[in-house]
PDB file of C-alpha atoms in Angstrom:
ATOM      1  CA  UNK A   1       0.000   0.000   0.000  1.00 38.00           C
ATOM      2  CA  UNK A   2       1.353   3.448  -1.152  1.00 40.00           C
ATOM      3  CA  UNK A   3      -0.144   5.830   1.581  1.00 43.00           C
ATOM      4  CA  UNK A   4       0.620   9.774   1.802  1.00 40.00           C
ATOM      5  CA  UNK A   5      -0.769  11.989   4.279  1.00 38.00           C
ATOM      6  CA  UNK A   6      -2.137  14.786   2.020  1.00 37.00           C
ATOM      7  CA  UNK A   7      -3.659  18.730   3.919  1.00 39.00           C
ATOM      8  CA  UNK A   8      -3.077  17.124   7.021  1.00 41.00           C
ATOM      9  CA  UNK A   9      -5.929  15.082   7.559  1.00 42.00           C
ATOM     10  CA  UNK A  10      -6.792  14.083   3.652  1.00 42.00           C
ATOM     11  CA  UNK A  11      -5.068  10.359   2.932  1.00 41.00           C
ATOM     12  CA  UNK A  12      -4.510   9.132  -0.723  1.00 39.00           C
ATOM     13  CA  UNK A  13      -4.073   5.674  -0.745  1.00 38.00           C
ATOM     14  CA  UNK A  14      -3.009   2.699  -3.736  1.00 32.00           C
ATOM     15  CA  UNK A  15      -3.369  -0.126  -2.868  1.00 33.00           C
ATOM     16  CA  UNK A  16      -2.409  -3.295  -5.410  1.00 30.00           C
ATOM     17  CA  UNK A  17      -4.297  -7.313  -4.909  1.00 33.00           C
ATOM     18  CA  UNK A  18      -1.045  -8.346  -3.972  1.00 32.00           C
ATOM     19  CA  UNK A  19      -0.779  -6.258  -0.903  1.00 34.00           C
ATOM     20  CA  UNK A  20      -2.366  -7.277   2.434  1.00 32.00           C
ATOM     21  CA  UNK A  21      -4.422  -4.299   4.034  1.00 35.00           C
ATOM     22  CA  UNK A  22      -2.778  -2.468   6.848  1.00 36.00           C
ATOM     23  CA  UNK A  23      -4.156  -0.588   9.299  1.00 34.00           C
ATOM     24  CA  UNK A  24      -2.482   3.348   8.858  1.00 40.00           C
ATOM     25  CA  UNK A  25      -2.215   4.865  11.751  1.00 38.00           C
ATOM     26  CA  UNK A  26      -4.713   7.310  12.700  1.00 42.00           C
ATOM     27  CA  UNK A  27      -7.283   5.256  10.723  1.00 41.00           C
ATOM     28  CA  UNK A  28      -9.924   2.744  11.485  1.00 45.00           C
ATOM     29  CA  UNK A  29     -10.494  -0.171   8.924  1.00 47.00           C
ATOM     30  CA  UNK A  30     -13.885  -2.078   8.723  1.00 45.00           C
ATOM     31  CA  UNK A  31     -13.256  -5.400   9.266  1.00 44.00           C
ATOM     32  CA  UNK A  32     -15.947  -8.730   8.732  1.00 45.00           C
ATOM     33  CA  UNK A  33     -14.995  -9.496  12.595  1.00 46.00           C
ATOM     34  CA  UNK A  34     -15.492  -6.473  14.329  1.00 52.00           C
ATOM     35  CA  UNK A  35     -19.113  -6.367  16.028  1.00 56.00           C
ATOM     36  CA  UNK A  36     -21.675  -4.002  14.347  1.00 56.00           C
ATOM     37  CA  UNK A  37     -22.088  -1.161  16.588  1.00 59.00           C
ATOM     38  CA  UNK A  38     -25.236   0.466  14.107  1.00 54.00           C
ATOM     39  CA  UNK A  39     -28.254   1.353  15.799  1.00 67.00           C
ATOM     40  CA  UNK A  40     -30.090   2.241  12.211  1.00 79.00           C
ATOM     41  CA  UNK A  41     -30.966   0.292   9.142  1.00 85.00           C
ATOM     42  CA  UNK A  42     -28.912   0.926   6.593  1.00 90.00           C
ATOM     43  CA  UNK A  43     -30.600   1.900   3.013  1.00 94.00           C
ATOM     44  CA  UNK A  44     -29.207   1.287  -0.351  1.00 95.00           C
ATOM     45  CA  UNK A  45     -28.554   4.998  -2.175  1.00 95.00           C
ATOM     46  CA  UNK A  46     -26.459   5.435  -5.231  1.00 95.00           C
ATOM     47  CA  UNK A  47     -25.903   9.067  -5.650  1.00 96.00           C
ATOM     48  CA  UNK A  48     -23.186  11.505  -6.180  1.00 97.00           C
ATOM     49  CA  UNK A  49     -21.981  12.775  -3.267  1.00 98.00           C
ATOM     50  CA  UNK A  50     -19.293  15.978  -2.606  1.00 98.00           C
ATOM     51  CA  UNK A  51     -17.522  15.920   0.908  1.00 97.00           C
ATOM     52  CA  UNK A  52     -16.122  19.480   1.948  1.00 97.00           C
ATOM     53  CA  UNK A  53     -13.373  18.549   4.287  1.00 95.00           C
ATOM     54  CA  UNK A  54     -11.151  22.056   5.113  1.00 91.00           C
ATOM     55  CA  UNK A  55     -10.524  23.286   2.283  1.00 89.00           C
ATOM     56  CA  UNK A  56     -10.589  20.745  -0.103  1.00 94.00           C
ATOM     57  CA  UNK A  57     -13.879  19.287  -2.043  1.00 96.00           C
ATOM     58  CA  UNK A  58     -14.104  15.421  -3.012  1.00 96.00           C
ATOM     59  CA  UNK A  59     -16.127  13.748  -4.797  1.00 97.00           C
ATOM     60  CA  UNK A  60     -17.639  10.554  -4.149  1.00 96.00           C
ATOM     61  CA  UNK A  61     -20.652   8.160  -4.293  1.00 97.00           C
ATOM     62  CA  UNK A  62     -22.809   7.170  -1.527  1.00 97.00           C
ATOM     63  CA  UNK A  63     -23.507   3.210  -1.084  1.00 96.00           C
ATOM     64  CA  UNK A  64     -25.802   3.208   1.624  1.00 96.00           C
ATOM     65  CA  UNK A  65     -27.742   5.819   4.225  1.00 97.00           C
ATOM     66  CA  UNK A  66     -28.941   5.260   7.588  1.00 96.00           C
ATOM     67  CA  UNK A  67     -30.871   8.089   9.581  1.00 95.00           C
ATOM     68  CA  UNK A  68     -27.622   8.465  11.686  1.00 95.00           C
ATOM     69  CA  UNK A  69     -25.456   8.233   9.140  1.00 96.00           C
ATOM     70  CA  UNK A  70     -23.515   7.724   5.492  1.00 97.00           C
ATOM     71  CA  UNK A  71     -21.249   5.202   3.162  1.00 96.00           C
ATOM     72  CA  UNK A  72     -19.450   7.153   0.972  1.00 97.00           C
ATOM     73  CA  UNK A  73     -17.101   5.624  -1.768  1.00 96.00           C
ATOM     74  CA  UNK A  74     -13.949   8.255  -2.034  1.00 94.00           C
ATOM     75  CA  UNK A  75     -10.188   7.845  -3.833  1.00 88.00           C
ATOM     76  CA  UNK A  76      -8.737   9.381  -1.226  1.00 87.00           C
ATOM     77  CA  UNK A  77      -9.759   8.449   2.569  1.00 83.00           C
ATOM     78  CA  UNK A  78     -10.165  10.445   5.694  1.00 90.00           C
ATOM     79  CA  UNK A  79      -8.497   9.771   9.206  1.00 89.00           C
ATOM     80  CA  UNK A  80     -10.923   9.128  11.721  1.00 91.00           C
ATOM     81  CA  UNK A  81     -12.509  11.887  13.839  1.00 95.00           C
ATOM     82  CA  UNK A  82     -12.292  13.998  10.780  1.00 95.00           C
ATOM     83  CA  UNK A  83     -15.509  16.833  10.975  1.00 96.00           C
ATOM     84  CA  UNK A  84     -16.442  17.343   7.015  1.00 97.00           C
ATOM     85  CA  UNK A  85     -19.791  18.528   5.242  1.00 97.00           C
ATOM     86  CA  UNK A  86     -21.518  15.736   3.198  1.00 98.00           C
ATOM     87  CA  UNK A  87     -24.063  16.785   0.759  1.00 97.00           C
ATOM     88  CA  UNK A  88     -26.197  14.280  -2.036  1.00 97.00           C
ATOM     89  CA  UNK A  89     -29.277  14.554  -3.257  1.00 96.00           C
ATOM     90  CA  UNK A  90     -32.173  11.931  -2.023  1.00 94.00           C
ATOM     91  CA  UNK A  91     -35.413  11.598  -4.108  1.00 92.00           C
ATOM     92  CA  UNK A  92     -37.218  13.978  -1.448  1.00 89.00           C
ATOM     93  CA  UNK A  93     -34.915  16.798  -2.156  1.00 92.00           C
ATOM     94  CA  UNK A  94     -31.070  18.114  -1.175  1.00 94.00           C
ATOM     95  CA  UNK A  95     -29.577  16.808   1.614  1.00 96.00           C
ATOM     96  CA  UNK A  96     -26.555  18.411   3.953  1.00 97.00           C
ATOM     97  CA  UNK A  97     -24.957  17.819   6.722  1.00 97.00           C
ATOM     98  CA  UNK A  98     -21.922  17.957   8.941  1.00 97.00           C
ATOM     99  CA  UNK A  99     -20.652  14.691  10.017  1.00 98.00           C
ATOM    100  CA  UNK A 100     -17.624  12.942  11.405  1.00 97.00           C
ATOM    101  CA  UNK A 101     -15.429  10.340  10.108  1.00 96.00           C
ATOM    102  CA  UNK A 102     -15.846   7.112  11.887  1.00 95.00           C
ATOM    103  CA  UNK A 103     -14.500   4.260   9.567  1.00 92.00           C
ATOM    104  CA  UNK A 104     -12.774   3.718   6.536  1.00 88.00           C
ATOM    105  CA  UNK A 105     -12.402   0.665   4.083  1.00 89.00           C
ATOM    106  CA  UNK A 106      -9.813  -0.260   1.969  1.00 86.00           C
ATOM    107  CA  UNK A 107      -9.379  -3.588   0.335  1.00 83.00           C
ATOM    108  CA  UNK A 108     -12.682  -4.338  -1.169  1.00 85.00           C
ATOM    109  CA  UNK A 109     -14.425  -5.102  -4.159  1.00 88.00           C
ATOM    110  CA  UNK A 110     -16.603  -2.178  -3.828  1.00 87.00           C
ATOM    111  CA  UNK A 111     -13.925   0.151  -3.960  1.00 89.00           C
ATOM    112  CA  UNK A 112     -12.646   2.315  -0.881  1.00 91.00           C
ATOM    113  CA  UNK A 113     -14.365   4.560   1.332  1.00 95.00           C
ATOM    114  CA  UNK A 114     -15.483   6.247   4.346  1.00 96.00           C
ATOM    115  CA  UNK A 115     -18.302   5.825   6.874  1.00 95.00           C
ATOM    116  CA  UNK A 116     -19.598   9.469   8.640  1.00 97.00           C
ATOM    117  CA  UNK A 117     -21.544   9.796  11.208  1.00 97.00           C
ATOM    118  CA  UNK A 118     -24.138  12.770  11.299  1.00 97.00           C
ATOM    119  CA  UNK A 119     -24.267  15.558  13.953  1.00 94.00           C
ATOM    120  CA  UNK A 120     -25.435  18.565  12.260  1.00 88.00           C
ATOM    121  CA  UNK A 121     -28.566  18.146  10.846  1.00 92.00           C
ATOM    122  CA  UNK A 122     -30.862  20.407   9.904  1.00 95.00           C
ATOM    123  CA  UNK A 123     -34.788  19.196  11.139  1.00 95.00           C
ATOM    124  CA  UNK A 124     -35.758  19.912   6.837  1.00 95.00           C
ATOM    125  CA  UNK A 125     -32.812  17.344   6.139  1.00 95.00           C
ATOM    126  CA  UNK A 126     -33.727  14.983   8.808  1.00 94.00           C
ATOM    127  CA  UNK A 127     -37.388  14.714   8.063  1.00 94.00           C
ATOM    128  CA  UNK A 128     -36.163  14.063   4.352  1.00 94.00           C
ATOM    129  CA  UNK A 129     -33.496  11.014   5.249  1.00 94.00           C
ATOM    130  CA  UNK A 130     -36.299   9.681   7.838  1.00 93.00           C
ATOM    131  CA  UNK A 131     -38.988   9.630   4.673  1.00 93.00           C
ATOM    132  CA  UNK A 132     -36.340   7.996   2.445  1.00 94.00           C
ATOM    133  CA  UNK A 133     -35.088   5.353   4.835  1.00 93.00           C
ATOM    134  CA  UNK A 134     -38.814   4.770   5.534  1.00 92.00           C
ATOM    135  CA  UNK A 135     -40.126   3.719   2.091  1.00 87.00           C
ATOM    136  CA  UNK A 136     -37.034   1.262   1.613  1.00 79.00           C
TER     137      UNK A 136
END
């Protein structure tokens, strides 16, 4: 794995197959052991998403929602306890919100990514991620 530390808390990371994953320090991989600590449902979503972290602006694709919080495919990861601004659009409307890095994941078929956790949330946002998560 090829891993630079990139505006302080921005990481770009290549990784080849023949590589085993490594834990970078600062970071917290997803693994298949470690227990799930989610207290909401998790929705399928597939939507553009752009993550404001400092001063930089990413772009990525959400994978799943959750009233609490958000899977979002990037190139380059996040270290954990990183504060950004998510925004994507749900079929109810625009959605924003400030969240926190909590996770990241590496090797996987899916690509890699980060999980955030909400904690600024408009009520106009909220009520439109609780309507979407409901009709799944």
């Amino acid at each position: 794995m090829d891993a630079r530390l990139l505006r302080g808390n921005v990481l770009a990371a290549t990784v080849t197959d023949a590589e085993p994953s490594r834990l970078v320090s600062g970071l917290h991989r997803i693994s298949a052991r470690a227990p799930e600590r989610r207290t909401n449902r998790r929705v399928p979503l597939s939507t553009r998403a752009i993550v404001h972290v400092r001063d930089a602006l990413l772009d990525g694709v959400v994978e799943d929602v959750s009233e609490t919080g958000v899977f979002v495919r990037l190139v380059r990861l996040l270290s954990a306890g990183t504060r950004v601004r998510v925004r994507f659009v749900l079929p109810q409307g625009r959605f924003e919100a400030g969240a926190t890095v909590v996770r990241f994941r590496l090797n996987d078929p899916r690509g890699p990514g980060v999980g955030l956790h909400f904690h600024d949330l408009a009520p106009e946002d909220a009520a439109r991620l609780a309507a979407y998560c409901a009709e799944r």
